[in-house]
mmCIF file of C-alpha atoms in Angstrom:
data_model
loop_
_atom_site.group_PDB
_atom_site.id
_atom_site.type_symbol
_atom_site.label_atom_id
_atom_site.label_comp_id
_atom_site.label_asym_id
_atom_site.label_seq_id
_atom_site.Cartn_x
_atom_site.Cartn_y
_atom_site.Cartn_z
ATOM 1 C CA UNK N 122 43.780 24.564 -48.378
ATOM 2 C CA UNK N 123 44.012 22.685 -45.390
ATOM 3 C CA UNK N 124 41.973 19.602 -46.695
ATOM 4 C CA UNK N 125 44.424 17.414 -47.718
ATOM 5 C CA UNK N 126 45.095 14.860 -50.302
ATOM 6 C CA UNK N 127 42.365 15.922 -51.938
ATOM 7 C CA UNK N 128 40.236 13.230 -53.857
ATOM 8 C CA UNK N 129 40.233 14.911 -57.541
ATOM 9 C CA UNK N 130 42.771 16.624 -60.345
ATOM 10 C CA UNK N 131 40.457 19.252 -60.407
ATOM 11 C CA UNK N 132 41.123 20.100 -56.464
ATOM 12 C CA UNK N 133 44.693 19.684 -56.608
ATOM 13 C CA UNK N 134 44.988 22.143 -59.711
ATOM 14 C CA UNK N 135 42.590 24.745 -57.732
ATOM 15 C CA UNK N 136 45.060 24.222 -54.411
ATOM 16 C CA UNK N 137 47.990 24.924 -56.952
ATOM 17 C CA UNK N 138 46.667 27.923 -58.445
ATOM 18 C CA UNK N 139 45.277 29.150 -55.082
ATOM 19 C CA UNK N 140 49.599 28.864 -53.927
ATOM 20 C CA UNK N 141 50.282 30.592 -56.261
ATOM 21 C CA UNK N 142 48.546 34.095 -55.183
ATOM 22 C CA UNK N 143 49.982 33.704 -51.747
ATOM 23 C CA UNK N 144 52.170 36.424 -50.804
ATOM 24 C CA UNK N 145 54.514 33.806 -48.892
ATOM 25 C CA UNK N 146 53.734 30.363 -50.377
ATOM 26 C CA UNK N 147 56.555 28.441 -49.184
ATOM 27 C CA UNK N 148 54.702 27.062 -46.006
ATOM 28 C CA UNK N 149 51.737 26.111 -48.386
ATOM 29 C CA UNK N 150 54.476 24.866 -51.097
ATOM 30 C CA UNK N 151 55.789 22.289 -48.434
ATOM 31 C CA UNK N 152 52.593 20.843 -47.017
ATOM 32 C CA UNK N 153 51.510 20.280 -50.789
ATOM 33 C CA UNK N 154 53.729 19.187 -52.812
ATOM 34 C CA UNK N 155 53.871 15.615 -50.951
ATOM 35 C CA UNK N 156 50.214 14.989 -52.743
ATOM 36 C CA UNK N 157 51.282 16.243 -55.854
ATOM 37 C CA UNK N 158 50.855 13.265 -58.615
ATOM 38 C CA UNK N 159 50.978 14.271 -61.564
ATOM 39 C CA UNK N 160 53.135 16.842 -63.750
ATOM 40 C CA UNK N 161 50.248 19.142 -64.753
ATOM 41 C CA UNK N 162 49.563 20.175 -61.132
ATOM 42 C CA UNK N 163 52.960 20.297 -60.283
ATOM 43 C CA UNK N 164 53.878 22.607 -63.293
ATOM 44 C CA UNK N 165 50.905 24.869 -62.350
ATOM 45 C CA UNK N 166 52.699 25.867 -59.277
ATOM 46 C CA UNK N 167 54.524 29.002 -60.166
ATOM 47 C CA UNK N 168 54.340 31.854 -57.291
ATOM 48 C CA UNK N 169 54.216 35.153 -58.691
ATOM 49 C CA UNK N 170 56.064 35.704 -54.912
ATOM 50 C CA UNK N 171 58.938 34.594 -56.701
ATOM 51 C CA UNK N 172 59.630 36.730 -59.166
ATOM 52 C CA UNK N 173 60.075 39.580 -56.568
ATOM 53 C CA UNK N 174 61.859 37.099 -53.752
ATOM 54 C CA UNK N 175 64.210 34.764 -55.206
ATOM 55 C CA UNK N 176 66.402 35.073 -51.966
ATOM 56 C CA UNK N 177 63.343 33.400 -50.201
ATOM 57 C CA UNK N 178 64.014 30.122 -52.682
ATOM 58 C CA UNK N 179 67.831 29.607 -51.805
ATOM 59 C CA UNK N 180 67.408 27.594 -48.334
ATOM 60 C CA UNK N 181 64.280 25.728 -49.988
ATOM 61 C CA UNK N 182 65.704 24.593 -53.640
ATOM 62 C CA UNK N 183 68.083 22.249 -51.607
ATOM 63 C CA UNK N 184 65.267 20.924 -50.159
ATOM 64 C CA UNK N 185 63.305 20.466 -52.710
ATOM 65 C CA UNK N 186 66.299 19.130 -55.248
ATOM 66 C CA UNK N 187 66.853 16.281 -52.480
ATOM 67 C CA UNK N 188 63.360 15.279 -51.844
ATOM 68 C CA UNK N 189 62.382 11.741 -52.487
ATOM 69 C CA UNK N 190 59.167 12.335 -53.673
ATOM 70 C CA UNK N 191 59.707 12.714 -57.770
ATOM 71 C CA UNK N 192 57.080 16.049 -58.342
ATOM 72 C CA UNK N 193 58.902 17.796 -55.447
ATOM 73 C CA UNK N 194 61.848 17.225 -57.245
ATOM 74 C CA UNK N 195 60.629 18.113 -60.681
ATOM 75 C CA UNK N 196 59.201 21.325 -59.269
ATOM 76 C CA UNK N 197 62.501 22.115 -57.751
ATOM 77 C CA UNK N 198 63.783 21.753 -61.364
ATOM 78 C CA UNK N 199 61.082 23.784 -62.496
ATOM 79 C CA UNK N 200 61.820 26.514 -60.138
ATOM 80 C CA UNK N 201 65.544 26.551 -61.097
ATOM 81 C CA UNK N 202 64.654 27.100 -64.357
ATOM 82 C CA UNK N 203 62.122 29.940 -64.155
ATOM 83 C CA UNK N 204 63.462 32.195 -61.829
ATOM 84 C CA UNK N 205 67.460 31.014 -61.995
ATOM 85 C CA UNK N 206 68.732 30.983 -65.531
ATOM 86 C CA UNK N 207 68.990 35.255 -66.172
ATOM 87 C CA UNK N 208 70.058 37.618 -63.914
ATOM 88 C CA UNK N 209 70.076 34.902 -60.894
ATOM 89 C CA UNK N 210 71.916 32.299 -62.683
ATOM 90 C CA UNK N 211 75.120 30.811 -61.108
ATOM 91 C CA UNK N 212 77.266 28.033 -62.850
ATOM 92 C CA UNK N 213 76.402 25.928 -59.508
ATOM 93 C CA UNK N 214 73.176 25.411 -60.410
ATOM 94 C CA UNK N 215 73.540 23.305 -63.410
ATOM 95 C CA UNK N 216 75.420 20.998 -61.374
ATOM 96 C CA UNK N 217 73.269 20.950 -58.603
ATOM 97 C CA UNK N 218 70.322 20.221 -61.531
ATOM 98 C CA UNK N 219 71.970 17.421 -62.940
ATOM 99 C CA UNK N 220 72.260 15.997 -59.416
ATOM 100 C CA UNK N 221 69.200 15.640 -58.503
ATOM 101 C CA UNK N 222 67.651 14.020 -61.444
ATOM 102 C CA UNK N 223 66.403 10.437 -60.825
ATOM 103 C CA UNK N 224 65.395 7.789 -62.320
ATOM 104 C CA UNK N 225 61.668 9.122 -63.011
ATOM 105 C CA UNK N 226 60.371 9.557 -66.464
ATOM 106 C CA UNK N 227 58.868 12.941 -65.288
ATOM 107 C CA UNK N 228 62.225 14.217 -63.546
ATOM 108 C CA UNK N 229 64.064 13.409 -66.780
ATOM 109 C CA UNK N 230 61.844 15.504 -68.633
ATOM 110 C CA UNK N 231 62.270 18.262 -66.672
ATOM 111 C CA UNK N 232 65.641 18.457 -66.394
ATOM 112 C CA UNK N 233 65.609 17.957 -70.375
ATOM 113 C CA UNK N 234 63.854 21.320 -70.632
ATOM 114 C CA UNK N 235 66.067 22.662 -68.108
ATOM 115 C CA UNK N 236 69.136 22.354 -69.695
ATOM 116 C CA UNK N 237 67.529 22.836 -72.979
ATOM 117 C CA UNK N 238 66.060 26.149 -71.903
ATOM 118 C CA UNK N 239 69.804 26.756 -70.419
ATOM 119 C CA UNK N 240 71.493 26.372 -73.457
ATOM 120 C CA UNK N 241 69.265 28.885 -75.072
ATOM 121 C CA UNK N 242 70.336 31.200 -72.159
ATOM 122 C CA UNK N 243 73.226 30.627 -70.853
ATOM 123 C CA UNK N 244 74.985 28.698 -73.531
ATOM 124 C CA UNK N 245 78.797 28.802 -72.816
ATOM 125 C CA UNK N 246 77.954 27.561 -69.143
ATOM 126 C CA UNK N 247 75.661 25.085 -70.130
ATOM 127 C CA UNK N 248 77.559 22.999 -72.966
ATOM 128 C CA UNK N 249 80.609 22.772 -70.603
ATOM 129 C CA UNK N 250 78.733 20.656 -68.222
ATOM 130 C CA UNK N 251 77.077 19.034 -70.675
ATOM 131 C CA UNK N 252 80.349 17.922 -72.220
ATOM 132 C CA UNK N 253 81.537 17.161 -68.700
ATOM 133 C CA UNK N 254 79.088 15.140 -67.262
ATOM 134 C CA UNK N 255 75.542 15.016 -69.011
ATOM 135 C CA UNK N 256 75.707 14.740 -72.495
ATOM 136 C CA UNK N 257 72.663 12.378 -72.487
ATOM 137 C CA UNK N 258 70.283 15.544 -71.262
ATOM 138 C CA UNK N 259 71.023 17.111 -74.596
ATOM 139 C CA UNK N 260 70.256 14.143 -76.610
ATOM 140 C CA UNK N 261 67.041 13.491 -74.509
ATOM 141 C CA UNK N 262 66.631 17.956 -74.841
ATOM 142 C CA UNK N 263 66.707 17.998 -78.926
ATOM 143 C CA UNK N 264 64.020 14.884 -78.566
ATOM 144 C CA UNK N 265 62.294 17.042 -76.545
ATOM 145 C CA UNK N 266 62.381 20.186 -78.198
ATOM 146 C CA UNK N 267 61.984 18.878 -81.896
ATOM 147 C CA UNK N 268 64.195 19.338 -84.474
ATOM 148 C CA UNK N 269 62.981 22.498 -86.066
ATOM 149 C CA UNK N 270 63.966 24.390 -82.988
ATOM 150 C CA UNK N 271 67.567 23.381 -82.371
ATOM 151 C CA UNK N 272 68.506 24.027 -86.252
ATOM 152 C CA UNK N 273 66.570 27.201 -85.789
ATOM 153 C CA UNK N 274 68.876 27.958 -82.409
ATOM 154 C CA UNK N 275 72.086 26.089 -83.271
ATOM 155 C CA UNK N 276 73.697 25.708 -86.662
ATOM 156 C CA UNK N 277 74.153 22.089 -87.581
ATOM 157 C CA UNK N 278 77.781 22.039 -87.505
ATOM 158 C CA UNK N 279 77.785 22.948 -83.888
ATOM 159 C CA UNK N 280 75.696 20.060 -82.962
ATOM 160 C CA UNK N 281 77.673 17.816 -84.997
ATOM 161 C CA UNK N 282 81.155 19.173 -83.392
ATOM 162 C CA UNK N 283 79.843 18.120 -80.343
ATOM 163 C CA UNK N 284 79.058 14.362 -82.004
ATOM 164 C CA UNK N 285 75.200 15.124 -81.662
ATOM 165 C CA UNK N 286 72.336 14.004 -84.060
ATOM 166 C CA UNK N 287 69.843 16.865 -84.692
ATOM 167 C CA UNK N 288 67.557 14.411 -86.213
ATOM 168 C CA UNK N 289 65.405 11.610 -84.539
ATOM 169 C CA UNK N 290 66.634 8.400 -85.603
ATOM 170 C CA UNK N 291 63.476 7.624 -86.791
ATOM 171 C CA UNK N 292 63.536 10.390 -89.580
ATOM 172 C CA UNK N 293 67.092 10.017 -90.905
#
């Protein structure tokens, strides 16, 4: 693990998966997610650690939210949303979500399923801050997610209530 960047996808996958059997991977987390490149090795990282230890995330997902470097920051989005949106889920965190997303294509995306996945869990909490501030994330989330699934989840008058298109434009 300490070989580092490595030269192919295929190593940086095998580092990720290897993280994510540590029993404390946030050292490991930190010194590799600066050569992370791509979204498929970033979204590999999942620690089972963290399912048990989501008090050893709080001081990090700061961290990670702020970083510079776009895969640290999707993964910080990523981390949010698996271990933070049921019985760890604070208001807070949507905001501090929507802060950190930048300008790259790949951070977008994540926060999209973020606050898609939010909606479908924590509704009430979600569509007030997406009314508030970031009503473009749930356009760019029912792109995302197709349109099957949102009229599926949400009845078409909801949507519409809340001056939202539940098809593409392409298929209207």
């Amino acid at each position: 693990l300490a070989a580092m960047p490595h030269r192919f996808y295929e190593e940086d996958y095998l580092h990720a998966i290897l993280i994510c059997d540590l029993k404390d991977p946030i050292k490991e987390l930190d010194k590799f997610l600066p050569y992370v490149d791509n979204w498929a090795v970033c979204d590999a990282l999942s620690p089972k650690a963290f399912f048990n230890c989501s008090d050893l995330l709080h001081d990090r997902i700061p961290v990670w939210l702020n970083s510079e470097h776009p895969y640290t920051v999707r993964f910080g989005i990523g981390v949010m949303m698996k271990y933070f949106l049921d019985q760890n889920f604070s208001p807070d965190q949507l905001f501090s979500v929507a802060a950190a997303v930048t300008e790259d294509y790949y951070v977008k995306m994540m926060a999209a399923w973020y606050f898609a996945t939010a909606l479908a869990k924590q509704y009430e909490n979600a569509v007030k801050i997406l009314e508030e501030q970031c009503l473009q994330f749930l356009q760019t989330s029912l792109r995302l997610c197709g349109t099957m699934l949102w009229t599926a989840v949400f009845p078409k008058t909801q949507l519409q209530n809340h001056g939202l298109t539940i098809l593409p434009t392409h298929m209207k």
